[in-house]
mmCIF file of C-alpha atoms in Angstrom:
data_model
loop_
_atom_site.group_PDB
_atom_site.id
_atom_site.type_symbol
_atom_site.label_atom_id
_atom_site.label_comp_id
_atom_site.label_asym_id
_atom_site.label_seq_id
_atom_site.Cartn_x
_atom_site.Cartn_y
_atom_site.Cartn_z
ATOM 1 C CA MET A 1 -18.228 5.736 32.979
ATOM 2 C CA THR A 2 -19.766 2.704 34.821
ATOM 3 C CA LYS A 3 -21.718 4.365 36.743
ATOM 4 C CA ARG A 4 -24.859 6.990 36.947
ATOM 5 C CA PRO A 5 -22.866 9.583 36.306
ATOM 6 C CA ASN A 6 -23.065 12.804 37.695
ATOM 7 C CA ILE A 7 -24.823 15.233 35.334
ATOM 8 C CA LEU A 8 -23.935 19.263 35.962
ATOM 9 C CA ILE A 9 -25.744 21.712 33.479
ATOM 10 C CA PHE A 10 -25.476 25.552 33.375
ATOM 11 C CA GLY A 11 -28.516 27.461 31.686
ATOM 12 C CA LYS A 12 -31.152 25.692 33.200
ATOM 13 C CA ASN A 13 -33.821 28.814 31.905
ATOM 14 C CA GLY A 14 -32.450 28.923 28.405
ATOM 15 C CA GLN A 15 -33.853 27.424 25.154
ATOM 16 C CA VAL A 16 -31.689 24.411 25.267
ATOM 17 C CA GLY A 17 -30.980 23.760 29.289
ATOM 18 C CA TYR A 18 -34.835 23.978 30.334
ATOM 19 C CA GLU A 19 -34.955 20.378 27.674
ATOM 20 C CA LEU A 20 -31.635 19.017 28.002
ATOM 21 C CA CYS A 21 -33.124 18.827 32.386
ATOM 22 C CA ARG A 22 -35.584 16.356 30.716
ATOM 23 C CA SER A 23 -33.607 14.789 28.859
ATOM 24 C CA LEU A 24 -29.834 14.079 30.379
ATOM 25 C CA SER A 25 -32.789 12.760 33.684
ATOM 26 C CA TYR A 26 -32.276 9.317 32.096
ATOM 27 C CA LEU A 27 -28.861 9.065 31.617
ATOM 28 C CA GLY A 28 -27.570 10.395 35.462
ATOM 29 C CA ASN A 29 -28.097 12.041 37.987
ATOM 30 C CA VAL A 30 -28.507 15.690 36.974
ATOM 31 C CA SER A 31 -28.334 18.329 38.959
ATOM 32 C CA ALA A 32 -28.654 22.348 37.747
ATOM 33 C CA VAL A 33 -28.141 25.714 37.429
ATOM 34 C CA ASP A 34 -28.401 28.842 36.502
ATOM 35 C CA ILE A 35 -27.462 33.061 36.954
ATOM 36 C CA ASP A 36 -28.784 33.154 40.490
ATOM 37 C CA GLU A 37 -26.898 30.004 41.550
ATOM 38 C CA CYS A 38 -23.358 30.804 39.845
ATOM 39 C CA ASP A 39 -22.422 34.160 38.330
ATOM 40 C CA LEU A 40 -20.146 33.117 35.236
ATOM 41 C CA THR A 41 -18.866 36.929 34.958
ATOM 42 C CA ASN A 42 -17.024 35.370 38.344
ATOM 43 C CA PRO A 43 -14.342 32.419 37.771
ATOM 44 C CA SER A 44 -14.832 32.099 41.563
ATOM 45 C CA SER A 45 -18.201 31.918 41.315
ATOM 46 C CA ILE A 46 -17.824 28.966 38.618
ATOM 47 C CA GLN A 47 -15.204 27.326 40.581
ATOM 48 C CA GLU A 48 -16.890 27.111 43.193
ATOM 49 C CA THR A 49 -20.757 25.775 41.848
ATOM 50 C CA LEU A 50 -18.061 22.945 40.332
ATOM 51 C CA ASN A 51 -16.392 21.822 43.187
ATOM 52 C CA MET A 52 -19.303 21.675 45.436
ATOM 53 C CA HIS A 53 -21.122 19.289 42.849
ATOM 54 C CA ASN A 54 -18.256 17.390 41.380
ATOM 55 C CA PRO A 55 -19.982 16.453 38.515
ATOM 56 C CA ASP A 56 -18.725 13.273 35.458
ATOM 57 C CA VAL A 57 -19.830 16.029 33.117
ATOM 58 C CA ILE A 58 -20.214 20.033 32.309
ATOM 59 C CA VAL A 59 -22.968 20.508 30.367
ATOM 60 C CA ASN A 60 -22.777 24.117 29.272
ATOM 61 C CA ALA A 61 -26.148 25.987 27.789
ATOM 62 C CA ALA A 62 -25.408 28.959 29.294
ATOM 63 C CA ALA A 63 -24.695 32.241 26.569
ATOM 64 C CA TYR A 64 -25.078 35.837 25.947
ATOM 65 C CA THR A 65 -26.497 35.435 22.267
ATOM 66 C CA ALA A 66 -28.116 39.034 22.137
ATOM 67 C CA VAL A 67 -25.974 39.219 18.765
ATOM 68 C CA ASP A 68 -26.560 42.962 18.277
ATOM 69 C CA LYS A 69 -26.254 44.466 22.121
ATOM 70 C CA ALA A 70 -22.875 42.394 21.641
ATOM 71 C CA GLU A 71 -20.961 44.769 18.825
ATOM 72 C CA SER A 72 -21.703 46.430 22.918
ATOM 73 C CA GLU A 73 -20.909 45.026 25.216
ATOM 74 C CA THR A 74 -17.883 43.485 24.675
ATOM 75 C CA VAL A 75 -16.829 42.423 27.934
ATOM 76 C CA LEU A 76 -19.991 40.951 29.284
ATOM 77 C CA ALA A 77 -19.836 39.107 26.359
ATOM 78 C CA ARG A 78 -15.424 37.966 26.222
ATOM 79 C CA LYS A 79 -17.475 36.519 29.929
ATOM 80 C CA LEU A 80 -19.601 34.463 29.422
ATOM 81 C CA ASN A 81 -19.359 33.317 25.665
ATOM 82 C CA THR A 82 -15.159 32.889 26.129
ATOM 83 C CA GLU A 83 -14.638 33.065 29.745
ATOM 84 C CA ALA A 84 -16.159 31.683 31.814
ATOM 85 C CA PRO A 85 -16.174 28.270 29.111
ATOM 86 C CA CYS A 86 -12.286 28.105 29.836
ATOM 87 C CA THR A 87 -12.747 28.381 32.930
ATOM 88 C CA MET A 88 -15.339 25.640 33.008
ATOM 89 C CA ALA A 89 -12.808 23.359 30.590
ATOM 90 C CA GLU A 90 -9.500 23.452 33.294
ATOM 91 C CA TRP A 91 -11.748 22.178 35.672
ATOM 92 C CA CYS A 92 -12.539 19.036 33.613
ATOM 93 C CA ALA A 93 -8.687 19.639 32.113
ATOM 94 C CA ARG A 94 -7.863 18.562 36.344
ATOM 95 C CA GLN A 95 -10.787 16.635 38.036
ATOM 96 C CA ASP A 96 -11.183 14.269 34.861
ATOM 97 C CA ALA A 97 -14.596 14.975 33.436
ATOM 98 C CA LEU A 98 -16.215 16.014 30.784
ATOM 99 C CA MET A 99 -16.954 18.871 28.604
ATOM 100 C CA VAL A 100 -20.162 19.209 26.716
ATOM 101 C CA HIS A 101 -20.822 23.194 25.650
ATOM 102 C CA PHE A 102 -22.426 24.931 22.633
ATOM 103 C CA SER A 103 -21.513 27.051 19.536
ATOM 104 C CA THR A 104 -22.883 27.758 16.651
ATOM 105 C CA ASP A 105 -23.868 28.853 12.879
ATOM 106 C CA TYR A 106 -21.828 32.351 13.621
ATOM 107 C CA VAL A 107 -18.129 31.493 13.257
ATOM 108 C CA TYR A 108 -18.656 31.350 9.768
ATOM 109 C CA ASP A 109 -18.845 33.691 7.546
ATOM 110 C CA GLY A 110 -21.607 32.817 5.092
ATOM 111 C CA SER A 111 -19.272 32.478 1.851
ATOM 112 C CA LYS A 112 -19.911 28.861 0.731
ATOM 113 C CA ALA A 113 -21.958 27.775 -0.843
ATOM 114 C CA ASP A 114 -23.409 23.858 0.985
ATOM 115 C CA GLY A 115 -22.799 22.777 4.262
ATOM 116 C CA TRP A 116 -20.309 23.722 5.449
ATOM 117 C CA LEU A 117 -17.709 20.987 8.346
ATOM 118 C CA GLU A 118 -16.322 21.609 11.609
ATOM 119 C CA THR A 119 -12.458 21.841 9.960
ATOM 120 C CA ASP A 120 -13.476 24.635 7.484
ATOM 121 C CA PRO A 121 -11.950 27.705 7.851
ATOM 122 C CA CYS A 122 -14.138 30.024 10.947
ATOM 123 C CA GLU A 123 -13.774 34.119 10.313
ATOM 124 C CA PRO A 124 -16.419 35.354 12.636
ATOM 125 C CA LEU A 125 -18.386 39.105 11.448
ATOM 126 C CA ASN A 126 -19.464 40.094 14.834
ATOM 127 C CA VAL A 127 -18.599 40.264 18.469
ATOM 128 C CA TYR A 128 -20.530 36.962 19.327
ATOM 129 C CA GLY A 129 -19.653 34.722 16.486
ATOM 130 C CA LYS A 130 -15.969 35.609 17.689
ATOM 131 C CA THR A 131 -16.070 34.816 21.173
ATOM 132 C CA LYS A 132 -17.937 31.899 20.633
ATOM 133 C CA LEU A 133 -15.372 31.085 18.445
ATOM 134 C CA ASP A 134 -12.838 31.097 20.982
ATOM 135 C CA GLY A 135 -14.864 29.772 24.174
ATOM 136 C CA ASP A 136 -14.183 26.842 21.129
ATOM 137 C CA ILE A 137 -10.138 27.292 21.335
ATOM 138 C CA TYR A 138 -10.381 28.021 24.549
ATOM 139 C CA ILE A 139 -12.344 24.447 25.935
ATOM 140 C CA LYS A 140 -9.923 22.247 22.665
ATOM 141 C CA ASN A 141 -6.744 23.694 24.025
ATOM 142 C CA ALA A 142 -7.765 23.393 28.163
ATOM 143 C CA GLY A 143 -6.673 19.810 26.737
ATOM 144 C CA CYS A 144 -10.142 18.120 28.617
ATOM 145 C CA ARG A 145 -12.005 15.410 27.176
ATOM 146 C CA HIS A 146 -15.239 17.464 25.801
ATOM 147 C CA LEU A 147 -18.272 17.641 22.323
ATOM 148 C CA ILE A 148 -18.622 20.257 21.379
ATOM 149 C CA PHE A 149 -21.986 20.780 19.977
ATOM 150 C CA ARG A 150 -22.450 23.714 17.002
ATOM 151 C CA THR A 151 -26.596 24.559 16.490
ATOM 152 C CA SER A 152 -28.452 27.418 14.814
ATOM 153 C CA TRP A 153 -30.885 29.639 14.858
ATOM 154 C CA VAL A 154 -31.959 27.897 17.838
ATOM 155 C CA TYR A 155 -36.055 28.296 18.550
ATOM 156 C CA GLY A 156 -38.727 26.457 21.109
ATOM 157 C CA ALA A 157 -41.804 27.070 23.201
ATOM 158 C CA TYR A 158 -39.751 28.895 26.129
ATOM 159 C CA GLY A 159 -37.351 31.996 26.118
ATOM 160 C CA ARG A 160 -36.793 34.054 23.166
ATOM 161 C CA ASN A 161 -36.267 32.967 20.155
ATOM 162 C CA PHE A 162 -37.182 34.439 16.415
ATOM 163 C CA TYR A 163 -40.161 31.177 16.752
ATOM 164 C CA LEU A 164 -42.116 33.363 19.598
ATOM 165 C CA THR A 165 -41.473 36.678 18.135
ATOM 166 C CA MET A 166 -42.485 36.229 15.088
ATOM 167 C CA ARG A 167 -46.105 34.398 16.317
ATOM 168 C CA LYS A 168 -46.556 37.351 18.578
ATOM 169 C CA MET A 169 -45.806 40.200 15.166
ATOM 170 C CA LEU A 170 -48.119 37.456 13.325
ATOM 171 C CA GLY A 171 -51.033 37.695 15.504
ATOM 172 C CA GLU A 172 -50.072 41.474 16.284
ATOM 173 C CA LYS A 173 -49.711 43.074 13.431
ATOM 174 C CA LYS A 174 -50.966 43.712 9.456
ATOM 175 C CA GLU A 175 -47.905 43.984 7.770
ATOM 176 C CA ILE A 176 -43.838 41.609 8.887
ATOM 177 C CA THR A 177 -40.869 42.437 6.778
ATOM 178 C CA VAL A 178 -38.618 39.008 7.163
ATOM 179 C CA VAL A 179 -35.412 38.775 5.778
ATOM 180 C CA ASN A 180 -34.669 36.414 2.657
ATOM 181 C CA ASP A 181 -30.900 35.582 1.119
ATOM 182 C CA GLN A 182 -30.667 34.606 4.514
ATOM 183 C CA TYR A 183 -30.095 30.940 4.856
ATOM 184 C CA GLY A 184 -30.030 28.530 7.412
ATOM 185 C CA ALA A 185 -31.205 25.587 9.274
ATOM 186 C CA PRO A 186 -33.955 26.757 12.060
ATOM 187 C CA THR A 187 -33.088 24.548 14.631
ATOM 188 C CA TRP A 188 -35.730 23.257 18.050
ATOM 189 C CA SER A 189 -33.857 23.444 21.292
ATOM 190 C CA ARG A 190 -35.875 19.839 21.845
ATOM 191 C CA ALA A 191 -33.686 18.561 18.652
ATOM 192 C CA ILE A 192 -30.744 19.257 19.950
ATOM 193 C CA ALA A 193 -30.926 17.845 23.411
ATOM 194 C CA THR A 194 -32.734 14.660 21.825
ATOM 195 C CA GLY A 195 -29.576 14.626 19.763
ATOM 196 C CA VAL A 196 -27.105 15.052 22.874
ATOM 197 C CA THR A 197 -28.717 12.855 24.554
ATOM 198 C CA LEU A 198 -28.255 10.294 22.333
ATOM 199 C CA ALA A 199 -24.876 10.543 21.614
ATOM 200 C CA LEU A 200 -23.363 11.191 25.316
ATOM 201 C CA SER A 201 -25.935 7.432 25.662
ATOM 202 C CA GLN A 202 -23.144 6.207 23.562
ATOM 203 C CA ILE A 203 -20.756 7.509 25.560
ATOM 204 C CA ILE A 204 -21.751 6.732 29.081
ATOM 205 C CA SER A 205 -22.451 2.898 27.877
ATOM 206 C CA PRO A 206 -19.781 0.264 29.978
ATOM 207 C CA ASN A 207 -20.039 -1.721 26.670
ATOM 208 C CA SER A 208 -19.564 1.550 23.946
ATOM 209 C CA PRO A 209 -16.829 1.087 20.947
ATOM 210 C CA LEU A 210 -16.282 5.020 21.246
ATOM 211 C CA HIS A 211 -13.427 6.650 23.396
ATOM 212 C CA MET A 212 -12.621 9.464 24.039
ATOM 213 C CA ARG A 213 -9.268 10.009 23.145
ATOM 214 C CA TYR A 214 -10.885 9.905 19.658
ATOM 215 C CA ILE A 215 -14.220 11.283 19.872
ATOM 216 C CA SER A 216 -13.382 13.814 20.773
ATOM 217 C CA GLY A 217 -13.783 16.925 19.633
ATOM 218 C CA ILE A 218 -16.237 19.985 17.630
ATOM 219 C CA TYR A 219 -19.498 18.363 15.466
ATOM 220 C CA ASN A 220 -22.600 19.784 14.096
ATOM 221 C CA LEU A 221 -26.069 19.788 14.628
ATOM 222 C CA THR A 222 -28.742 21.761 13.388
ATOM 223 C CA ASN A 223 -31.704 20.014 11.911
ATOM 224 C CA ALA A 224 -31.732 18.413 8.818
ATOM 225 C CA GLY A 225 -32.465 20.894 5.291
ATOM 226 C CA GLU A 226 -32.308 24.711 4.574
ATOM 227 C CA THR A 227 -34.455 27.267 4.873
ATOM 228 C CA THR A 228 -34.480 31.786 5.098
ATOM 229 C CA TRP A 229 -36.012 33.677 7.992
ATOM 230 C CA TYR A 230 -38.816 34.309 5.466
ATOM 231 C CA SER A 231 -39.949 31.154 4.564
ATOM 232 C CA PHE A 232 -39.775 29.485 8.117
ATOM 233 C CA THR A 233 -41.765 32.643 9.100
ATOM 234 C CA ARG A 234 -44.161 31.456 6.334
ATOM 235 C CA GLU A 235 -43.546 27.575 8.030
ATOM 236 C CA ILE A 236 -45.213 29.109 11.414
ATOM 237 C CA LYS A 237 -48.057 30.923 9.956
ATOM 238 C CA SER A 238 -48.938 28.555 8.149
ATOM 239 C CA TYR A 239 -49.228 26.207 11.606
ATOM 240 C CA MET A 240 -51.095 28.763 13.013
ATOM 241 C CA GLN A 241 -53.585 28.080 10.306
ATOM 242 C CA ARG A 242 -53.174 25.090 10.654
ATOM 243 C CA TYR A 243 -53.871 24.104 14.025
ATOM 244 C CA GLU A 244 -54.646 26.974 16.295
ATOM 245 C CA ASN A 245 -57.478 28.145 13.467
ATOM 246 C CA HIS A 246 -55.441 30.966 13.577
ATOM 247 C CA SER A 247 -56.689 33.756 11.063
ATOM 248 C CA ASN A 248 -56.314 37.686 9.920
ATOM 249 C CA LEU A 249 -52.658 37.104 10.496
ATOM 250 C CA ALA A 250 -49.817 39.676 9.382
ATOM 251 C CA GLN A 251 -49.535 39.795 5.618
ATOM 252 C CA ILE A 252 -45.914 38.680 5.491
ATOM 253 C CA THR A 253 -43.163 40.101 2.727
ATOM 254 C CA PRO A 254 -39.781 38.771 2.004
ATOM 255 C CA ILE A 255 -37.385 41.470 1.669
ATOM 256 C CA ASP A 256 -32.711 41.133 1.538
ATOM 257 C CA THR A 257 -29.807 41.763 4.420
ATOM 258 C CA GLU A 258 -29.256 45.265 3.147
ATOM 259 C CA ALA A 259 -33.231 46.650 3.765
ATOM 260 C CA TYR A 260 -32.393 45.247 6.966
ATOM 261 C CA PRO A 261 -29.204 47.185 8.539
ATOM 262 C CA THR A 262 -28.567 45.774 12.022
ATOM 263 C CA LEU A 263 -25.309 46.628 14.152
ATOM 264 C CA ALA A 264 -24.566 42.710 13.831
ATOM 265 C CA LEU A 265 -23.973 41.400 10.399
ATOM 266 C CA ARG A 266 -25.092 37.842 9.628
ATOM 267 C CA PRO A 267 -23.522 34.888 8.285
ATOM 268 C CA LYS A 268 -25.759 34.766 4.188
ATOM 269 C CA TYR A 269 -25.323 30.745 4.020
ATOM 270 C CA SER A 270 -24.341 28.959 7.243
ATOM 271 C CA LYS A 271 -25.996 26.076 6.791
ATOM 272 C CA LEU A 272 -23.827 23.170 9.054
ATOM 273 C CA SER A 273 -23.163 19.884 7.664
ATOM 274 C CA CYS A 274 -24.316 16.709 9.863
ATOM 275 C CA GLU A 275 -22.663 14.176 8.160
ATOM 276 C CA LYS A 276 -19.188 13.753 11.142
ATOM 277 C CA LEU A 277 -22.426 13.190 13.003
ATOM 278 C CA ASN A 278 -23.588 11.172 11.362
ATOM 279 C CA ASN A 279 -20.593 9.418 10.747
ATOM 280 C CA THR A 280 -19.767 8.826 14.658
ATOM 281 C CA PHE A 281 -22.713 8.541 16.484
ATOM 282 C CA GLY A 282 -25.677 7.056 13.906
ATOM 283 C CA ILE A 283 -27.694 10.368 14.531
ATOM 284 C CA PHE A 284 -29.861 11.481 12.059
ATOM 285 C CA MET A 285 -31.471 14.875 12.580
ATOM 286 C CA PRO A 286 -35.752 15.814 11.662
ATOM 287 C CA SER A 287 -36.210 18.284 8.963
ATOM 288 C CA TRP A 288 -36.521 21.333 9.539
ATOM 289 C CA GLU A 289 -40.307 21.168 8.815
ATOM 290 C CA SER A 290 -40.988 18.359 10.560
ATOM 291 C CA ALA A 291 -39.362 19.630 13.574
ATOM 292 C CA LEU A 292 -41.238 22.521 13.437
ATOM 293 C CA LYS A 293 -44.777 20.473 12.965
ATOM 294 C CA MET A 294 -44.185 19.181 16.560
ATOM 295 C CA VAL A 295 -43.952 21.791 18.425
ATOM 296 C CA PHE A 296 -47.084 22.996 17.023
ATOM 297 C CA GLU A 297 -48.459 18.802 18.502
ATOM 298 C CA GLU A 298 -46.593 19.191 21.383
ATOM 299 C CA SER A 299 -48.020 22.616 21.714
ATOM 300 C CA MET A 300 -51.711 20.990 21.084
ATOM 301 C CA LYS A 301 -51.084 18.620 23.583
ATOM 302 C CA ASP A 302 -50.054 20.966 26.399
ATOM 303 C CA ASN A 303 -53.299 23.192 25.614
ATOM 304 C CA ARG A 304 -55.761 19.837 25.878
ATOM 305 C CA LEU A 305 -54.415 18.700 29.135
ATOM 306 C CA SER A 306 -54.651 21.902 30.688
ATOM 307 C CA THR A 307 -58.133 22.785 29.926
ATOM 308 C CA GLY A 308 -58.507 19.401 31.021
#
């Protein structure tokens, strides 16, 4: 691409979409839509939106992410996670546009003892993971230029996520129990947006040595390191005490997965290896600990600005 590309973001109000609207504006002319502007359950609505904006790059940050509800809302989960990306990918193939899409660590069954590779077999344990995997497959089979970024345990200061839920519970309850035998990498939504922007900046550059013919595919993109939900919560509590002077926060008790039954099964180990991302784009993501620290520092900065 030699001109400033037109970029269309689906899911502008989501955790990742919100951050992408900011970061991708440095690379191109950004337009963004959400459910009130485009019905992602309706292929005709998606087609109309794409034809109206005629983007060079589609970034699909929209998804059905209610993991437990997906077990009973299978049709809706499939429409949003499988069929909508398929419609976008087919449009990209016809128009020679680039599609950027987000997948999940939940496409794996959690049986490995080290970081999952993009080439490892996928055996999702739940409907959410299955519908996301099918979306990945449809995009690949559509024949369009594409980048699928698999990420994990996404959180941020906006939307609905584990981090915000734990902050609320730590402040309101005397004791909370948190699962301590599921391992993964908490990943800040802004870190995801930054990584995607860095990758796209290399592709969009007219002097780029990277050619989409060779680099289309799936890339793991998470913050570095690994932890459990329990240890992640302990770190959140620590930062609440350090940065916000909170006292009398809830006591945190570790439990096994079996003691906290859910409708959907979760993988026990879903740490993703980012070696392919490192080797292809030279992108090395910060640790999950440093990312969480930055979230609190950003919050402190925003508070100072708002109070003058």
